[in-house]
Amino acid sequence: MSAERYGELVALLRADNSDPAARLRRVCGLCVEVCAVTGGAITVQGGDDGTAQAVACATDAISLVLDNLQRTVGEGPGPAAHERGGPALVGDLATAEARWPGFTPGARAAGVAAVFSFPLRLGAVRLGTLDLYRTSVGSLNRGELRDALALADIAAHTVLDDLRSPDPMDIGWLSDIHAVVHQATGVVTAQLDVTMRDALLLIRAHAYAHQTPLDQVSQQIISKRLRLETGE
């Protein structure tokens, strides 16, 4: 990545400097423009396992479907990029059935043919992911990959700077829009005497088995309409 190209991308985002949320939305939009992708989202994640997370911005409904699917099954390009600390790039999603058996069928059913996820990472600090997709098969070319990496870096600095500010934007674990999932995880932890991680796995397994969004299963648990067992 040349300093000149990085500067060009920063210049395209300069109008949104004063508003972190707007800047992140513009990063997503710019990815669509310069990386020849169909859509994208930025997810902010807390903790090394990424279980506390929220969508900061998304360009379209399919990006939100992909986020919900990844949270439900606990796998996919976003979790892979977050865990590895490096990009997860799949130019033909049909080849990822064995790698992500829970994620791939649902993503393909939504019309997604290729996925590209980049970690928002500054040193050892993991902040989330930039998740892009295409409705047609095809890998990112060298220039598109370069720009996506640069935009992920810009997004990471934007999130970190905002978290350090006295009035951070309403994203991520600061006021988690998926708080119902974490509340349900606590309920299952207490009921079954398991770890938080195992409780979340049980909730995800039930959601996947019953083809129900993770948030809906969590609400059923909280309202005592559903009680999981260790054999779920």
mmCIF file of C-alpha atoms in Angstrom, residues 89-213:
data_model
loop_
_atom_site.group_PDB
_atom_site.id
_atom_site.type_symbol
_atom_site.label_atom_id
_atom_site.label_comp_id
_atom_site.label_asym_id
_atom_site.label_seq_id
_atom_site.Cartn_x
_atom_site.Cartn_y
_atom_site.Cartn_z
ATOM 1 C CA LEU A 89 -11.072 -14.286 1.530
ATOM 2 C CA VAL A 90 -13.373 -16.625 -0.398
ATOM 3 C CA GLY A 91 -13.939 -15.810 -4.052
ATOM 4 C CA ASP A 92 -16.338 -18.712 -4.541
ATOM 5 C CA LEU A 93 -18.507 -19.494 -1.527
ATOM 6 C CA ALA A 94 -19.479 -22.851 -3.031
ATOM 7 C CA THR A 95 -16.001 -24.057 -2.049
ATOM 8 C CA ALA A 96 -16.522 -23.201 1.639
ATOM 9 C CA GLU A 97 -19.142 -25.829 2.544
ATOM 10 C CA ALA A 98 -16.674 -27.944 4.522
ATOM 11 C CA ARG A 99 -15.018 -24.925 6.140
ATOM 12 C CA TRP A 100 -18.258 -23.261 7.295
ATOM 13 C CA PRO A 101 -21.045 -25.858 7.085
ATOM 14 C CA GLY A 102 -23.431 -23.774 9.158
ATOM 15 C CA PHE A 103 -22.809 -20.442 7.465
ATOM 16 C CA THR A 104 -22.365 -21.313 3.797
ATOM 17 C CA PRO A 105 -25.816 -22.728 2.884
ATOM 18 C CA GLY A 106 -27.633 -19.779 4.443
ATOM 19 C CA ALA A 107 -25.335 -17.242 2.836
ATOM 20 C CA ARG A 108 -25.718 -18.831 -0.586
ATOM 21 C CA ALA A 109 -29.498 -18.957 -0.126
ATOM 22 C CA ALA A 110 -29.367 -15.186 0.439
ATOM 23 C CA GLY A 111 -27.682 -14.799 -2.950
ATOM 24 C CA VAL A 112 -24.103 -14.390 -1.729
ATOM 25 C CA ALA A 113 -21.417 -15.897 -3.971
ATOM 26 C CA ALA A 114 -18.183 -14.483 -2.490
ATOM 27 C CA VAL A 115 -17.163 -13.107 0.912
ATOM 28 C CA PHE A 116 -14.189 -11.100 2.139
ATOM 29 C CA SER A 117 -13.621 -10.185 5.786
ATOM 30 C CA PHE A 118 -10.863 -8.037 7.261
ATOM 31 C CA PRO A 119 -10.059 -7.659 10.951
ATOM 32 C CA LEU A 120 -10.170 -4.228 12.537
ATOM 33 C CA ARG A 121 -6.958 -4.652 14.463
ATOM 34 C CA LEU A 122 -4.359 -2.299 15.903
ATOM 35 C CA GLY A 123 -1.458 -4.296 17.282
ATOM 36 C CA ALA A 124 -2.876 -6.822 19.737
ATOM 37 C CA VAL A 125 -6.170 -4.939 20.059
ATOM 38 C CA ARG A 126 -9.032 -6.581 18.161
ATOM 39 C CA LEU A 127 -11.927 -4.231 17.493
ATOM 40 C CA GLY A 128 -14.128 -6.010 14.968
ATOM 41 C CA THR A 129 -14.314 -6.763 11.267
ATOM 42 C CA LEU A 130 -15.032 -5.220 7.897
ATOM 43 C CA ASP A 131 -17.191 -7.754 6.047
ATOM 44 C CA LEU A 132 -17.754 -7.526 2.282
ATOM 45 C CA TYR A 133 -19.671 -9.730 -0.133
ATOM 46 C CA ARG A 134 -20.438 -10.191 -3.815
ATOM 47 C CA THR A 135 -23.440 -11.742 -5.502
ATOM 48 C CA SER A 136 -21.167 -13.039 -8.258
ATOM 49 C CA VAL A 137 -18.163 -15.346 -7.989
ATOM 50 C CA GLY A 138 -14.789 -13.636 -8.102
ATOM 51 C CA SER A 139 -11.790 -12.843 -5.940
ATOM 52 C CA LEU A 140 -10.570 -9.359 -5.132
ATOM 53 C CA ASN A 141 -7.840 -8.215 -7.486
ATOM 54 C CA ARG A 142 -4.624 -6.723 -6.145
ATOM 55 C CA GLY A 143 -5.878 -3.139 -6.185
ATOM 56 C CA GLU A 144 -9.210 -4.033 -4.568
ATOM 57 C CA LEU A 145 -7.462 -6.033 -1.852
ATOM 58 C CA ARG A 146 -5.074 -3.142 -1.211
ATOM 59 C CA ASP A 147 -7.941 -0.688 -0.853
ATOM 60 C CA ALA A 148 -9.963 -2.999 1.398
ATOM 61 C CA LEU A 149 -6.989 -3.440 3.728
ATOM 62 C CA ALA A 150 -6.486 0.314 3.876
ATOM 63 C CA LEU A 151 -10.157 0.990 4.571
ATOM 64 C CA ALA A 152 -10.174 -1.647 7.313
ATOM 65 C CA ASP A 153 -7.202 0.130 8.897
ATOM 66 C CA ILE A 154 -8.985 3.483 8.679
ATOM 67 C CA ALA A 155 -12.095 1.945 10.238
ATOM 68 C CA ALA A 156 -10.032 0.445 13.080
ATOM 69 C CA HIS A 157 -8.502 3.824 13.920
ATOM 70 C CA THR A 158 -11.958 5.428 13.758
ATOM 71 C CA VAL A 159 -13.424 2.920 16.232
ATOM 72 C CA LEU A 160 -10.477 3.154 18.621
ATOM 73 C CA ASP A 161 -10.438 6.940 18.581
ATOM 74 C CA ASP A 162 -14.175 6.997 19.252
ATOM 75 C CA LEU A 163 -13.896 4.572 22.170
ATOM 76 C CA ARG A 164 -11.356 6.932 23.729
ATOM 77 C CA SER A 165 -13.626 9.940 23.330
ATOM 78 C CA PRO A 166 -15.742 11.316 26.215
ATOM 79 C CA ASP A 167 -18.966 10.714 24.270
ATOM 80 C CA PRO A 168 -18.569 7.506 22.230
ATOM 81 C CA MET A 169 -21.090 6.571 19.580
ATOM 82 C CA ASP A 170 -23.767 4.023 20.357
ATOM 83 C CA ILE A 171 -22.123 0.894 18.958
ATOM 84 C CA GLY A 172 -20.391 -2.229 20.082
ATOM 85 C CA TRP A 173 -20.217 -3.551 23.594
ATOM 86 C CA LEU A 174 -20.639 -0.034 25.033
ATOM 87 C CA SER A 175 -24.419 -0.348 24.641
ATOM 88 C CA ASP A 176 -24.807 -3.663 22.898
ATOM 89 C CA ILE A 177 -27.822 -3.756 20.578
ATOM 90 C CA HIS A 178 -27.699 -7.523 20.958
ATOM 91 C CA ALA A 179 -27.818 -7.324 24.756
ATOM 92 C CA VAL A 180 -30.700 -9.812 24.764
ATOM 93 C CA VAL A 181 -28.266 -12.516 23.594
ATOM 94 C CA HIS A 182 -25.881 -11.838 26.460
ATOM 95 C CA GLN A 183 -28.743 -11.733 28.955
ATOM 96 C CA ALA A 184 -29.976 -15.107 27.716
ATOM 97 C CA THR A 185 -26.439 -16.480 27.909
ATOM 98 C CA GLY A 186 -26.343 -15.493 31.569
ATOM 99 C CA VAL A 187 -29.677 -17.219 32.189
ATOM 100 C CA VAL A 188 -28.513 -20.466 30.576
ATOM 101 C CA THR A 189 -25.207 -20.278 32.465
ATOM 102 C CA ALA A 190 -27.067 -20.114 35.780
ATOM 103 C CA GLN A 191 -29.644 -22.759 34.852
ATOM 104 C CA LEU A 192 -27.220 -25.383 33.573
ATOM 105 C CA ASP A 193 -24.094 -24.481 35.558
ATOM 106 C CA VAL A 194 -21.982 -24.138 32.414
ATOM 107 C CA THR A 195 -19.548 -21.489 31.235
ATOM 108 C CA MET A 196 -20.713 -18.408 29.353
ATOM 109 C CA ARG A 197 -19.032 -19.737 26.227
ATOM 110 C CA ASP A 198 -20.797 -23.108 26.474
ATOM 111 C CA ALA A 199 -24.118 -21.395 27.172
ATOM 112 C CA LEU A 200 -23.752 -19.314 24.027
ATOM 113 C CA LEU A 201 -22.897 -22.437 22.022
ATOM 114 C CA LEU A 202 -26.084 -24.100 23.274
ATOM 115 C CA ILE A 203 -28.175 -21.088 22.284
ATOM 116 C CA ARG A 204 -26.563 -20.980 18.858
ATOM 117 C CA ALA A 205 -27.121 -24.703 18.354
ATOM 118 C CA HIS A 206 -30.817 -24.376 19.195
ATOM 119 C CA ALA A 207 -31.210 -21.373 16.899
ATOM 120 C CA TYR A 208 -29.512 -23.192 14.052
ATOM 121 C CA ALA A 209 -31.435 -26.437 14.555
ATOM 122 C CA HIS A 210 -34.769 -24.640 14.617
ATOM 123 C CA GLN A 211 -33.909 -22.091 11.902
ATOM 124 C CA THR A 212 -34.734 -19.244 14.284
ATOM 125 C CA PRO A 213 -32.774 -15.978 14.616
#
